[in-house]
Every structure is written in structure tokens, then in C-alpha cells.
Amino acid sequence: MIFNIGNTLILLHRAHRIVRENTLLNGEYSAYIAYRLSLIMGLDEDFCAKSLVCSLLQNYSSSAKKHTCSETKHDRSPERIKLSDCSVFQEISIPARYREYSFQELTKLNITRQELLMSSILKISDLFNNILQETGFLADLAKDRMLAIQHFDFKDFKERLDDEDFYPGLVTELERLTQMDDFWFYLRDDYIEGMIRTMNFNNVLPAMNDEHALSLARLLSTIVDMKSPLTYQHSIKVGELARFIGKKLHLDKKTCNRLHLAGLLHDIGKINTEDAILNKCGKLTPSEYRKIQAHATDTRGILRSIIIDANVVAWAAEHHERLDGSGYPMKKTGEQLTLQSRILAIADVFQALCQKRSYRDKLNLDEVLKIIRSECAQNKLCAKTFAAFEENAEKCYNIAK
């Protein structure tokens, strides 16, 4: 398995808050509530873990409920980010889609009993979490946990819901859960994240073969690319370019797949870069340029937590290094850069030149080749590696544009 699934789930949840203004508050808490509620109901561990994953990532799946324009006008998240588009999460996307349905509405759908129950668990967990937030109980819990627990009264919550909205007996089970001190003691960010990072998801999600790994990487890359409308699909195309050139240079299938993965994830550090800087039309100030450069270090830091293969991490993080040592973030030189890193560096530049940016229009093939030849002549990019791009220039341009 190339991904650390627990760390990846946390990254996905956090990343979504960057591209959406109305993401569920304390989403980790909703996921924890759904997990503990499933446990106390005596459901099997796989169902419990699946309910946690489904709740944690539910905002990647648009609710099937139709909302008015006033309810959705602040949602900046384009429709192209969908949980169901990722092969790793296709199965859990159904309960997330129907998480706002009442029990009666759920019974009219063509879904399994397990999906129906999980949808209802997501609904009540979200509602309970929101009420805890709105009433200030979570703030009280942070100030004095023991005092807050002593004063908690489930009746105040029960008055705000209708038992018939949920799977039969679900409200009673939630009340039973709130009577356990352990439930409240564990309701902490550090404990919940620690639990997610160390959980076993082997029986919940499909085995992480190359196909699933690439599908998951595409989901992550899409989140990054959509921070700026002018760079949408940049990472996807860089990954495709790198894989294509890897094949042309006769690298083995496994290496080409890993190169593709590194290309998809090479800009993931931009999750931490301010949108205003990424989308600035004018010239960047020295301070802003340093913030842009930081994304390469952030890429290395993020990938070290989610990718187990150290080579993939290095190739992705080195896409701005240059042979003469003038690149960043580590100012590595030619003898320190592998063939795969050299391929990715050229693929990144090639694709960027083929794409319209805020400060220029996209360039034609001749212009792209001329610029990269100049970079090679200055010993910044690898001339031998670029030869494979030139020999397949039309194909590379079609992939990149």
C-alpha cells in the first residue's frame, strides 16, 4: 500500500475546508460521533469504520436534497470534486449523498439496509454536532470538561428533533452514548486524529493497487488545481506527461506508475498557499514569491505523511530544483537529481507554458520548445531528458494543452 490511509483521510478533510466556505464545522467530531454511535449499536467494526470515513468525507459528495439558491450561493466548490469519481471511495459515496434524508424518505430509495442505516447515522451525527456547536457546549467542554459533562442534558437536544426522522431506535442509542463519560473524554481533536491515523481500513476500502492509488491522487490533485481556475488540471496533465516520457525512456511499469503519481501530487503543497497570491495578475513581491516557493517544501512535508514510497516524495518535491543549483527549495545540483526528478521538472515547465496564466496567454509549441531549450542550454533543465520531449513534441503538446 503506497498511501497511509489514516493520514490521507485527515488531509482530505482539511483540504476541503480550503475550497469551500460552508463546510461542516468540526467535521472530525461528526465522524467521531458516527463511529461511536455505530459501535454502541453493536454494529461490526467494518461498518463502524466505514461510517467514520463516510462522515469525514461527506462534503465531497453533494447531497441529493435540492437546496434553494440562497442556501448554496456561498458554495465555491465546483461540481468536479466528487467522492464517487474516486474508485477508492465509490462505495461509501451513497450514504453521504443521502445524509439529509429522513427515515421515511430513505425507505423509498433503492438502497441497501446498510446504506439506509448509515445515511441516518450521518444525519443524526451532523445534527448533534451542530447543536453542540451552536449551544456553546463544545466551548464549555474545552474550558472544564468535567463540569460540562455534569450539566449536559440530552432532553435539550431531544426537543429539537423528531424521532421519526431517523432510523428506529437511533435517538435512544445516541442518548445511551451520551451517558458514557468515555464518549465525552475522547471528544478531543488530538484523540480523534490519533484514532483515525492508526485505524485499520483494510476491510473498509479496496486494496490500494496502482489503479486506486492513481484515482486517489487525482482526487487530491483536483483539490489543489481548483484553488486557481487558471491551473485547473495542471497536476493531472503533468502526471500524464511524466508517465508518457517515462515510457519513452524505457522505464519499467512500476516506475512509470510512481512517476505518474508524483506528477499528480507535485503541487499538493499549494494547499497552504493563499489564493490571492496564486491568482495575482501582477508581478509578485519578493515576499509573495517566497510564499510561492514554500509550496515545494510543503509538498515534501505533506507527502511524507501520506505517501510511504520515499522516491515518490522526493521526485514530487524536487520539481523546482535545477541542475546548476539555482532551483528551490534545497538548491540541489545535477548529481543529486535522479532521472525521474529531471523528467518531472521538465513536465512541470512544459505543461505550465502550454496553459494560460494570469500574467500571459498560453504559448504555442514552438515557443514552448524554444524556452525549454534555453533552460537546457543554461544547464538548468536536463538536455538529454528534454530530447525525449522534443522527439515526441506534438504528442506532449496535446497531452499538456
mmCIF file of C-alpha atoms in Angstrom:
data_model
loop_
_atom_site.group_PDB
_atom_site.id
_atom_site.type_symbol
_atom_site.label_atom_id
_atom_site.label_comp_id
_atom_site.label_asym_id
_atom_site.label_seq_id
_atom_site.Cartn_x
_atom_site.Cartn_y
_atom_site.Cartn_z
ATOM 1 C CA MET A 1 0.000 0.000 0.000
ATOM 2 C CA ILE A 2 1.572 3.298 -1.095
ATOM 3 C CA PHE A 3 -0.789 5.587 0.852
ATOM 4 C CA ASN A 4 -1.093 5.938 4.613
ATOM 5 C CA ILE A 5 -4.883 5.918 4.578
ATOM 6 C CA GLY A 6 -5.482 7.433 8.022
ATOM 7 C CA ASN A 7 -3.257 10.440 7.318
ATOM 8 C CA THR A 8 -4.739 10.795 3.833
ATOM 9 C CA LEU A 9 -8.284 10.901 5.212
ATOM 10 C CA ILE A 10 -7.349 13.720 7.580
ATOM 11 C CA LEU A 11 -5.642 15.620 4.743
ATOM 12 C CA LEU A 12 -8.701 15.223 2.507
ATOM 13 C CA HIS A 13 -10.988 16.502 5.238
ATOM 14 C CA ARG A 14 -8.793 19.516 5.982
ATOM 15 C CA ALA A 15 -8.152 20.315 2.320
ATOM 16 C CA HIS A 16 -11.849 20.534 1.562
ATOM 17 C CA ARG A 17 -12.279 23.391 4.024
ATOM 18 C CA ILE A 18 -9.885 25.452 1.905
ATOM 19 C CA VAL A 19 -12.041 25.319 -1.232
ATOM 20 C CA ARG A 20 -15.425 25.564 0.494
ATOM 21 C CA GLU A 21 -16.806 28.296 2.709
ATOM 22 C CA ASN A 22 -19.728 26.373 4.172
ATOM 23 C CA THR A 23 -18.016 23.119 5.108
ATOM 24 C CA LEU A 24 -19.362 21.399 8.203
ATOM 25 C CA LEU A 25 -17.838 22.808 11.386
ATOM 26 C CA ASN A 26 -15.869 20.313 13.479
ATOM 27 C CA GLY A 27 -16.303 17.640 10.843
ATOM 28 C CA GLU A 28 -13.956 15.354 12.749
ATOM 29 C CA TYR A 29 -16.440 15.457 15.624
ATOM 30 C CA SER A 30 -19.317 14.374 13.387
ATOM 31 C CA ALA A 31 -17.180 11.488 12.145
ATOM 32 C CA TYR A 32 -16.278 10.513 15.703
ATOM 33 C CA ILE A 33 -19.934 10.655 16.786
ATOM 34 C CA ALA A 34 -20.971 8.469 13.841
ATOM 35 C CA TYR A 35 -18.239 5.964 14.700
ATOM 36 C CA ARG A 36 -19.061 5.745 18.415
ATOM 37 C CA LEU A 37 -22.802 5.596 17.719
ATOM 38 C CA SER A 38 -22.245 2.664 15.350
ATOM 39 C CA LEU A 39 -20.116 0.931 17.990
ATOM 40 C CA ILE A 40 -22.639 1.272 20.799
ATOM 41 C CA MET A 41 -25.327 -0.155 18.498
ATOM 42 C CA GLY A 42 -23.260 -3.334 18.278
ATOM 43 C CA LEU A 43 -22.552 -3.000 14.574
ATOM 44 C CA ASP A 44 -19.457 -4.741 13.239
ATOM 45 C CA GLU A 45 -16.102 -2.947 13.196
ATOM 46 C CA ASP A 46 -16.068 -2.610 9.409
ATOM 47 C CA PHE A 47 -19.421 -0.799 9.425
ATOM 48 C CA CYS A 48 -18.214 1.473 12.233
ATOM 49 C CA ALA A 49 -15.006 2.354 10.382
ATOM 50 C CA LYS A 50 -16.936 2.912 7.171
ATOM 51 C CA SER A 51 -19.352 5.272 8.907
ATOM 52 C CA LEU A 52 -16.359 7.273 10.149
ATOM 53 C CA VAL A 53 -14.832 7.552 6.670
ATOM 54 C CA CYS A 54 -18.177 8.393 5.103
ATOM 55 C CA SER A 55 -18.876 11.131 7.645
ATOM 56 C CA LEU A 56 -15.360 12.568 7.439
ATOM 57 C CA LEU A 57 -15.518 12.878 3.642
ATOM 58 C CA GLN A 58 -19.228 13.593 3.230
ATOM 59 C CA ASN A 59 -18.656 17.102 1.896
ATOM 60 C CA TYR A 60 -17.065 15.608 -1.221
ATOM 61 C CA SER A 61 -20.462 14.158 -2.073
ATOM 62 C CA SER A 62 -23.223 16.643 -2.870
ATOM 63 C CA SER A 63 -26.409 15.953 -1.004
ATOM 64 C CA ALA A 64 -29.247 14.616 -3.160
ATOM 65 C CA LYS A 65 -31.512 17.104 -1.414
ATOM 66 C CA LYS A 66 -32.307 20.113 -3.588
ATOM 67 C CA HIS A 67 -31.468 23.432 -1.962
ATOM 68 C CA THR A 68 -32.547 26.944 -2.828
ATOM 69 C CA CYS A 69 -30.142 29.380 -4.418
ATOM 70 C CA SER A 70 -29.866 31.289 -1.137
ATOM 71 C CA GLU A 71 -28.646 28.125 0.586
ATOM 72 C CA THR A 72 -25.976 27.381 -1.984
ATOM 73 C CA LYS A 73 -24.830 30.767 -3.236
ATOM 74 C CA HIS A 74 -21.768 30.777 -0.950
ATOM 75 C CA ASP A 75 -20.625 27.330 -2.055
ATOM 76 C CA ARG A 76 -17.466 27.910 -4.088
ATOM 77 C CA SER A 77 -16.723 24.207 -4.585
ATOM 78 C CA PRO A 78 -17.129 23.247 -8.251
ATOM 79 C CA GLU A 79 -19.079 20.155 -9.069
ATOM 80 C CA ARG A 80 -15.983 18.452 -10.399
ATOM 81 C CA ILE A 81 -14.846 17.299 -6.925
ATOM 82 C CA LYS A 82 -16.943 14.202 -6.310
ATOM 83 C CA LEU A 83 -16.337 11.338 -3.922
ATOM 84 C CA SER A 84 -17.882 8.928 -6.424
ATOM 85 C CA ASP A 85 -15.239 9.857 -9.017
ATOM 86 C CA CYS A 86 -12.544 8.266 -6.851
ATOM 87 C CA SER A 87 -12.545 4.470 -7.119
ATOM 88 C CA VAL A 88 -11.352 4.180 -3.513
ATOM 89 C CA PHE A 89 -14.491 5.855 -2.140
ATOM 90 C CA GLN A 90 -17.208 4.945 -4.644
ATOM 91 C CA GLU A 91 -18.946 2.524 -2.286
ATOM 92 C CA ILE A 92 -19.247 4.990 0.609
ATOM 93 C CA SER A 93 -20.477 7.829 -1.576
ATOM 94 C CA ILE A 94 -24.096 6.630 -1.441
ATOM 95 C CA PRO A 95 -24.781 7.171 2.294
ATOM 96 C CA ALA A 96 -23.084 10.569 2.057
ATOM 97 C CA ARG A 97 -25.352 11.538 -0.821
ATOM 98 C CA TYR A 98 -28.500 10.752 1.186
ATOM 99 C CA ARG A 99 -27.287 12.070 4.552
ATOM 100 C CA GLU A 100 -30.018 14.741 4.758
ATOM 101 C CA TYR A 101 -32.942 12.404 4.085
ATOM 102 C CA SER A 102 -35.465 11.422 6.751
ATOM 103 C CA PHE A 103 -36.001 7.754 7.522
ATOM 104 C CA GLN A 104 -39.279 7.725 5.583
ATOM 105 C CA GLU A 105 -37.588 9.271 2.548
ATOM 106 C CA LEU A 106 -34.756 6.751 2.759
ATOM 107 C CA THR A 107 -37.151 3.787 2.742
ATOM 108 C CA LYS A 108 -38.426 4.878 -0.674
ATOM 109 C CA LEU A 109 -34.948 4.728 -2.248
ATOM 110 C CA ASN A 110 -33.340 1.797 -3.973
ATOM 111 C CA ILE A 111 -30.511 1.431 -1.462
ATOM 112 C CA THR A 112 -29.422 -1.364 0.862
ATOM 113 C CA ARG A 113 -30.394 -1.569 4.537
ATOM 114 C CA GLN A 114 -26.773 -0.859 5.452
ATOM 115 C CA GLU A 115 -26.732 2.274 3.294
ATOM 116 C CA LEU A 116 -30.052 3.387 4.753
ATOM 117 C CA LEU A 117 -28.822 2.936 8.330
ATOM 118 C CA MET A 118 -25.515 4.690 7.624
ATOM 119 C CA SER A 119 -27.284 7.630 5.960
ATOM 120 C CA SER A 120 -29.453 8.032 9.062
ATOM 121 C CA ILE A 121 -26.410 7.803 11.348
ATOM 122 C CA LEU A 122 -24.697 10.555 9.338
ATOM 123 C CA LYS A 123 -27.788 12.738 9.592
ATOM 124 C CA ILE A 124 -28.172 12.479 13.360
ATOM 125 C CA SER A 125 -24.407 12.800 13.958
ATOM 126 C CA ASP A 126 -24.251 16.022 11.939
ATOM 127 C CA LEU A 127 -27.291 17.418 13.716
ATOM 128 C CA PHE A 128 -25.949 16.522 17.147
ATOM 129 C CA ASN A 129 -22.560 18.031 16.338
ATOM 130 C CA ASN A 130 -24.154 21.244 15.059
ATOM 131 C CA ILE A 131 -26.281 21.624 18.185
ATOM 132 C CA LEU A 132 -23.273 21.062 20.436
ATOM 133 C CA GLN A 133 -21.533 23.818 18.491
ATOM 134 C CA GLU A 134 -24.463 26.264 18.381
ATOM 135 C CA THR A 135 -25.327 25.942 22.075
ATOM 136 C CA GLY A 136 -21.741 26.585 23.128
ATOM 137 C CA PHE A 137 -21.413 23.163 24.725
ATOM 138 C CA LEU A 138 -18.186 22.364 22.853
ATOM 139 C CA ALA A 139 -16.669 25.603 24.122
ATOM 140 C CA ASP A 140 -17.772 24.712 27.668
ATOM 141 C CA LEU A 141 -16.258 21.264 27.207
ATOM 142 C CA ALA A 142 -12.922 22.812 26.300
ATOM 143 C CA LYS A 143 -12.970 25.054 29.377
ATOM 144 C CA ASP A 144 -13.998 22.500 32.008
ATOM 145 C CA ARG A 145 -14.715 19.032 30.672
ATOM 146 C CA MET A 146 -15.985 17.515 33.930
ATOM 147 C CA LEU A 147 -18.300 20.426 34.708
ATOM 148 C CA ALA A 148 -19.719 20.471 31.178
ATOM 149 C CA ILE A 149 -20.442 16.728 31.261
ATOM 150 C CA GLN A 150 -22.219 17.047 34.611
ATOM 151 C CA HIS A 151 -24.540 19.731 33.236
ATOM 152 C CA PHE A 152 -25.287 18.037 29.909
ATOM 153 C CA ASP A 153 -28.974 17.158 29.487
ATOM 154 C CA PHE A 154 -29.961 15.092 26.461
ATOM 155 C CA LYS A 155 -33.541 16.351 26.777
ATOM 156 C CA ASP A 156 -32.415 19.736 25.458
ATOM 157 C CA PHE A 157 -31.234 18.023 22.285
ATOM 158 C CA LYS A 158 -34.213 15.682 22.003
ATOM 159 C CA GLU A 159 -36.616 18.597 21.959
ATOM 160 C CA ARG A 160 -35.024 19.791 18.702
ATOM 161 C CA LEU A 161 -35.644 16.657 16.666
ATOM 162 C CA ASP A 162 -38.297 14.230 15.577
ATOM 163 C CA ASP A 163 -37.658 10.531 16.312
ATOM 164 C CA GLU A 164 -39.396 9.625 13.062
ATOM 165 C CA ASP A 165 -36.707 11.459 11.073
ATOM 166 C CA PHE A 166 -34.209 8.744 11.937
ATOM 167 C CA TYR A 167 -33.759 5.007 11.784
ATOM 168 C CA PRO A 168 -35.917 3.390 14.514
ATOM 169 C CA GLY A 169 -34.180 3.429 17.886
ATOM 170 C CA LEU A 170 -31.338 5.696 16.736
ATOM 171 C CA VAL A 171 -32.247 8.576 19.060
ATOM 172 C CA THR A 172 -32.357 6.202 22.028
ATOM 173 C CA GLU A 173 -28.946 4.794 21.118
ATOM 174 C CA LEU A 174 -27.488 8.306 20.870
ATOM 175 C CA GLU A 175 -28.887 9.142 24.310
ATOM 176 C CA ARG A 176 -27.266 5.986 25.691
ATOM 177 C CA LEU A 177 -23.959 7.017 24.118
ATOM 178 C CA THR A 178 -24.054 10.457 25.768
ATOM 179 C CA GLN A 179 -24.385 8.792 29.167
ATOM 180 C CA MET A 180 -20.894 7.322 28.787
ATOM 181 C CA ASP A 181 -18.166 9.557 30.224
ATOM 182 C CA ASP A 182 -15.636 7.946 27.881
ATOM 183 C CA PHE A 183 -17.512 9.331 24.883
ATOM 184 C CA TRP A 184 -17.050 12.880 26.170
ATOM 185 C CA PHE A 185 -13.487 12.345 27.419
ATOM 186 C CA TYR A 186 -12.441 11.238 23.935
ATOM 187 C CA LEU A 187 -14.177 14.121 22.149
ATOM 188 C CA ARG A 188 -10.898 15.958 21.532
ATOM 189 C CA ASP A 189 -9.135 16.875 18.300
ATOM 190 C CA ASP A 190 -5.864 15.167 19.215
ATOM 191 C CA TYR A 191 -7.513 11.922 20.347
ATOM 192 C CA ILE A 192 -9.791 11.724 17.324
ATOM 193 C CA GLU A 193 -6.985 12.412 14.844
ATOM 194 C CA GLY A 194 -4.770 9.881 16.612
ATOM 195 C CA MET A 195 -7.534 7.304 16.318
ATOM 196 C CA ILE A 196 -8.033 7.953 12.607
ATOM 197 C CA ARG A 197 -4.296 7.860 11.863
ATOM 198 C CA THR A 198 -3.900 4.421 13.454
ATOM 199 C CA MET A 199 -7.133 2.695 12.420
ATOM 200 C CA ASN A 200 -7.094 -0.296 10.100
ATOM 201 C CA PHE A 201 -9.119 0.432 6.963
ATOM 202 C CA ASN A 202 -8.087 -2.702 5.037
ATOM 203 C CA ASN A 203 -11.586 -4.209 5.102
ATOM 204 C CA VAL A 204 -13.352 -0.897 4.564
ATOM 205 C CA LEU A 205 -11.659 0.404 1.420
ATOM 206 C CA PRO A 206 -10.413 -1.542 -1.625
ATOM 207 C CA ALA A 207 -6.834 -2.813 -1.689
ATOM 208 C CA MET A 208 -4.549 0.022 -2.790
ATOM 209 C CA ASN A 209 -3.341 -1.181 -6.191
ATOM 210 C CA ASP A 210 -1.869 1.202 -8.770
ATOM 211 C CA GLU A 211 -5.288 1.997 -10.247
ATOM 212 C CA HIS A 212 -6.766 3.005 -6.886
ATOM 213 C CA ALA A 213 -3.613 4.894 -5.875
ATOM 214 C CA LEU A 214 -3.777 6.996 -9.042
ATOM 215 C CA SER A 215 -7.505 7.593 -8.569
ATOM 216 C CA LEU A 216 -6.900 8.847 -5.029
ATOM 217 C CA ALA A 217 -4.016 11.029 -6.224
ATOM 218 C CA ARG A 218 -6.277 12.533 -8.917
ATOM 219 C CA LEU A 219 -8.798 13.477 -6.229
ATOM 220 C CA LEU A 220 -6.064 15.205 -4.219
ATOM 221 C CA SER A 221 -4.621 16.939 -7.276
ATOM 222 C CA THR A 222 -8.025 18.249 -8.311
ATOM 223 C CA ILE A 223 -8.450 19.927 -4.937
ATOM 224 C CA VAL A 224 -5.113 21.692 -5.387
ATOM 225 C CA ASP A 225 -5.620 22.690 -9.020
ATOM 226 C CA MET A 226 -9.036 24.213 -8.412
ATOM 227 C CA LYS A 227 -7.598 26.727 -5.927
ATOM 228 C CA SER A 228 -6.808 28.661 -9.080
ATOM 229 C CA PRO A 229 -9.104 28.442 -12.142
ATOM 230 C CA LEU A 230 -6.094 29.040 -14.391
ATOM 231 C CA THR A 231 -4.249 25.960 -13.144
ATOM 232 C CA TYR A 232 -7.145 23.526 -13.266
ATOM 233 C CA GLN A 233 -5.873 20.136 -14.463
ATOM 234 C CA HIS A 234 -2.224 21.255 -14.301
ATOM 235 C CA SER A 235 -1.270 18.402 -11.961
ATOM 236 C CA ILE A 236 -3.275 15.838 -13.912
ATOM 237 C CA LYS A 237 -1.534 16.780 -17.145
ATOM 238 C CA VAL A 238 1.922 16.918 -15.535
ATOM 239 C CA GLY A 239 1.335 13.382 -14.248
ATOM 240 C CA GLU A 240 0.300 12.172 -17.695
ATOM 241 C CA LEU A 241 3.288 13.869 -19.329
ATOM 242 C CA ALA A 242 5.745 12.391 -16.832
ATOM 243 C CA ARG A 243 4.343 8.896 -17.308
ATOM 244 C CA PHE A 244 4.429 9.253 -21.103
ATOM 245 C CA ILE A 245 8.082 10.344 -21.125
ATOM 246 C CA GLY A 246 8.975 7.659 -18.618
ATOM 247 C CA LYS A 247 7.679 5.063 -21.056
ATOM 248 C CA LYS A 248 9.584 6.651 -23.935
ATOM 249 C CA LEU A 249 12.761 6.399 -21.851
ATOM 250 C CA HIS A 250 12.016 2.692 -21.259
ATOM 251 C CA LEU A 251 11.429 2.909 -17.532
ATOM 252 C CA ASP A 252 9.623 -0.126 -16.105
ATOM 253 C CA LYS A 253 5.864 -0.095 -15.496
ATOM 254 C CA LYS A 254 6.114 0.302 -11.720
ATOM 255 C CA THR A 255 8.449 3.279 -12.041
ATOM 256 C CA CYS A 256 6.185 4.904 -14.650
ATOM 257 C CA ASN A 257 3.188 4.488 -12.341
ATOM 258 C CA ARG A 258 5.120 6.024 -9.446
ATOM 259 C CA LEU A 259 6.255 8.864 -11.723
ATOM 260 C CA HIS A 260 2.630 9.452 -12.709
ATOM 261 C CA LEU A 261 1.711 9.550 -9.014
ATOM 262 C CA ALA A 262 4.474 12.048 -8.230
ATOM 263 C CA GLY A 263 3.273 14.255 -11.096
ATOM 264 C CA LEU A 264 -0.279 14.254 -9.781
ATOM 265 C CA LEU A 265 0.900 15.253 -6.311
ATOM 266 C CA HIS A 266 3.819 17.568 -7.088
ATOM 267 C CA ASP A 267 1.889 20.760 -6.252
ATOM 268 C CA ILE A 268 -0.027 19.488 -3.233
ATOM 269 C CA GLY A 269 1.888 21.964 -1.086
ATOM 270 C CA LYS A 270 -0.138 24.744 -2.708
ATOM 271 C CA ILE A 271 -2.963 23.730 -0.398
ATOM 272 C CA ASN A 272 -1.186 26.019 2.070
ATOM 273 C CA THR A 273 -0.652 28.892 -0.399
ATOM 274 C CA GLU A 274 -3.017 31.859 -0.254
ATOM 275 C CA ASP A 275 -5.466 32.054 -3.163
ATOM 276 C CA ALA A 276 -4.756 35.770 -3.579
ATOM 277 C CA ILE A 277 -1.113 35.005 -4.312
ATOM 278 C CA LEU A 278 -1.830 32.078 -6.620
ATOM 279 C CA ASN A 279 -4.272 34.174 -8.650
ATOM 280 C CA LYS A 280 -2.443 37.509 -8.609
ATOM 281 C CA CYS A 281 -2.375 39.119 -12.051
ATOM 282 C CA GLY A 282 0.500 41.492 -11.438
ATOM 283 C CA LYS A 283 4.112 40.872 -10.533
ATOM 284 C CA LEU A 284 4.684 39.123 -7.207
ATOM 285 C CA THR A 285 6.526 40.979 -4.474
ATOM 286 C CA PRO A 286 9.678 39.303 -3.073
ATOM 287 C CA SER A 287 7.670 38.249 -0.020
ATOM 288 C CA GLU A 288 4.880 36.768 -2.139
ATOM 289 C CA TYR A 289 7.383 34.917 -4.323
ATOM 290 C CA ARG A 290 8.948 33.330 -1.235
ATOM 291 C CA LYS A 291 5.491 32.195 -0.157
ATOM 292 C CA ILE A 292 5.002 30.610 -3.585
ATOM 293 C CA GLN A 293 8.369 28.881 -3.283
ATOM 294 C CA ALA A 294 7.342 27.433 0.072
ATOM 295 C CA HIS A 295 4.900 25.122 -1.708
ATOM 296 C CA ALA A 296 7.757 22.792 -2.683
ATOM 297 C CA THR A 297 8.735 22.336 0.960
ATOM 298 C CA ASP A 298 5.063 21.949 1.895
ATOM 299 C CA THR A 299 4.737 19.275 -0.783
ATOM 300 C CA ARG A 300 7.561 17.302 0.797
ATOM 301 C CA GLY A 301 6.103 17.724 4.285
ATOM 302 C CA ILE A 302 2.583 16.707 3.280
ATOM 303 C CA LEU A 303 3.642 13.757 1.131
ATOM 304 C CA ARG A 304 5.880 12.350 3.849
ATOM 305 C CA SER A 305 2.777 11.912 5.981
ATOM 306 C CA ILE A 306 0.588 10.263 3.327
ATOM 307 C CA ILE A 307 2.961 8.512 0.874
ATOM 308 C CA ILE A 308 5.003 5.540 2.043
ATOM 309 C CA ASP A 309 7.318 5.430 -1.009
ATOM 310 C CA ALA A 310 10.189 7.874 -0.315
ATOM 311 C CA ASN A 311 11.095 8.050 -4.031
ATOM 312 C CA VAL A 312 7.663 9.431 -4.949
ATOM 313 C CA VAL A 313 8.028 12.057 -2.220
ATOM 314 C CA ALA A 314 11.456 13.115 -3.491
ATOM 315 C CA TRP A 315 10.502 13.280 -7.186
ATOM 316 C CA ALA A 316 7.421 15.383 -6.410
ATOM 317 C CA ALA A 317 9.246 17.745 -4.048
ATOM 318 C CA GLU A 318 12.165 18.330 -6.452
ATOM 319 C CA HIS A 319 10.229 19.640 -9.445
ATOM 320 C CA HIS A 320 11.651 23.161 -8.970
ATOM 321 C CA GLU A 321 15.263 22.067 -8.448
ATOM 322 C CA ARG A 322 17.695 22.888 -11.269
ATOM 323 C CA LEU A 323 20.904 21.206 -12.439
ATOM 324 C CA ASP A 324 23.039 24.294 -11.748
ATOM 325 C CA GLY A 325 21.791 24.604 -8.167
ATOM 326 C CA SER A 326 19.685 27.704 -8.855
ATOM 327 C CA GLY A 327 16.370 25.992 -8.084
ATOM 328 C CA TYR A 328 14.475 25.521 -4.823
ATOM 329 C CA PRO A 329 13.787 24.556 -2.096
ATOM 330 C CA MET A 330 17.016 22.588 -1.406
ATOM 331 C CA LYS A 331 19.218 24.084 -4.156
ATOM 332 C CA LYS A 332 20.194 20.604 -5.293
ATOM 333 C CA THR A 333 22.548 20.160 -8.246
ATOM 334 C CA GLY A 334 22.641 17.742 -11.164
ATOM 335 C CA GLU A 335 24.437 14.900 -9.414
ATOM 336 C CA GLN A 336 21.755 14.928 -6.702
ATOM 337 C CA LEU A 337 18.805 14.760 -9.095
ATOM 338 C CA THR A 338 17.526 11.446 -10.440
ATOM 339 C CA LEU A 339 16.212 10.883 -13.959
ATOM 340 C CA GLN A 340 12.666 10.822 -12.557
ATOM 341 C CA SER A 341 13.139 14.226 -10.886
ATOM 342 C CA ARG A 342 14.521 15.629 -14.145
ATOM 343 C CA ILE A 343 11.537 14.296 -16.088
ATOM 344 C CA LEU A 344 9.089 15.850 -13.619
ATOM 345 C CA ALA A 345 10.871 19.211 -13.669
ATOM 346 C CA ILE A 346 10.540 19.455 -17.453
ATOM 347 C CA ALA A 347 6.971 18.123 -17.440
ATOM 348 C CA ASP A 348 6.009 20.857 -14.946
ATOM 349 C CA VAL A 349 7.549 23.641 -17.056
ATOM 350 C CA PHE A 350 6.247 22.204 -20.345
ATOM 351 C CA GLN A 351 2.651 21.993 -19.146
ATOM 352 C CA ALA A 352 2.706 25.408 -17.469
ATOM 353 C CA LEU A 353 3.845 27.046 -20.706
ATOM 354 C CA CYS A 354 1.007 25.354 -22.601
ATOM 355 C CA GLN A 355 -1.581 26.710 -20.181
ATOM 356 C CA LYS A 356 -2.974 30.214 -19.889
ATOM 357 C CA ARG A 357 -1.892 32.016 -16.733
ATOM 358 C CA SER A 358 -2.945 35.286 -15.105
ATOM 359 C CA TYR A 359 0.176 37.058 -16.441
ATOM 360 C CA ARG A 360 0.269 35.624 -20.015
ATOM 361 C CA ASP A 361 -1.628 33.650 -22.631
ATOM 362 C CA LYS A 362 -0.792 30.019 -23.394
ATOM 363 C CA LEU A 363 2.152 29.523 -25.758
ATOM 364 C CA ASN A 364 2.291 27.561 -28.996
ATOM 365 C CA LEU A 365 4.515 24.505 -29.343
ATOM 366 C CA ASP A 366 7.438 26.314 -30.998
ATOM 367 C CA GLU A 367 7.506 28.906 -28.240
ATOM 368 C CA VAL A 368 7.400 26.212 -25.560
ATOM 369 C CA LEU A 369 10.274 24.266 -27.112
ATOM 370 C CA LYS A 370 12.363 27.427 -27.546
ATOM 371 C CA ILE A 371 12.036 28.402 -23.893
ATOM 372 C CA ILE A 372 12.908 24.950 -22.582
ATOM 373 C CA ARG A 373 15.868 24.635 -24.985
ATOM 374 C CA SER A 374 17.185 27.870 -23.476
ATOM 375 C CA GLU A 375 16.778 26.448 -19.969
ATOM 376 C CA CYS A 376 18.706 23.341 -21.039
ATOM 377 C CA ALA A 377 21.473 25.454 -22.618
ATOM 378 C CA GLN A 378 21.882 27.258 -19.286
ATOM 379 C CA ASN A 379 22.229 23.900 -17.510
ATOM 380 C CA LYS A 380 19.007 24.376 -15.587
ATOM 381 C CA LEU A 381 16.978 21.560 -17.154
ATOM 382 C CA CYS A 382 18.354 18.264 -18.463
ATOM 383 C CA ALA A 383 19.046 18.356 -22.225
ATOM 384 C CA LYS A 384 19.185 14.559 -22.539
ATOM 385 C CA THR A 385 15.812 14.204 -20.857
ATOM 386 C CA PHE A 386 14.332 17.035 -22.903
ATOM 387 C CA ALA A 387 15.367 15.195 -26.086
ATOM 388 C CA ALA A 388 12.576 12.692 -25.378
ATOM 389 C CA PHE A 389 10.104 15.571 -25.166
ATOM 390 C CA GLU A 390 11.349 17.035 -28.464
ATOM 391 C CA GLU A 391 11.174 13.692 -30.236
ATOM 392 C CA ASN A 392 7.516 13.433 -29.184
ATOM 393 C CA ALA A 393 6.753 17.158 -29.214
ATOM 394 C CA GLU A 394 3.301 17.049 -30.839
ATOM 395 C CA LYS A 395 2.107 14.267 -28.542
ATOM 396 C CA CYS A 396 3.467 16.049 -25.463
ATOM 397 C CA TYR A 397 1.786 19.284 -26.521
ATOM 398 C CA ASN A 398 -1.556 17.508 -26.987
ATOM 399 C CA ILE A 399 -1.278 15.979 -23.535
ATOM 400 C CA ALA A 400 -0.287 19.282 -21.938
ATOM 401 C CA LYS A 401 -2.690 21.775 -23.518
#
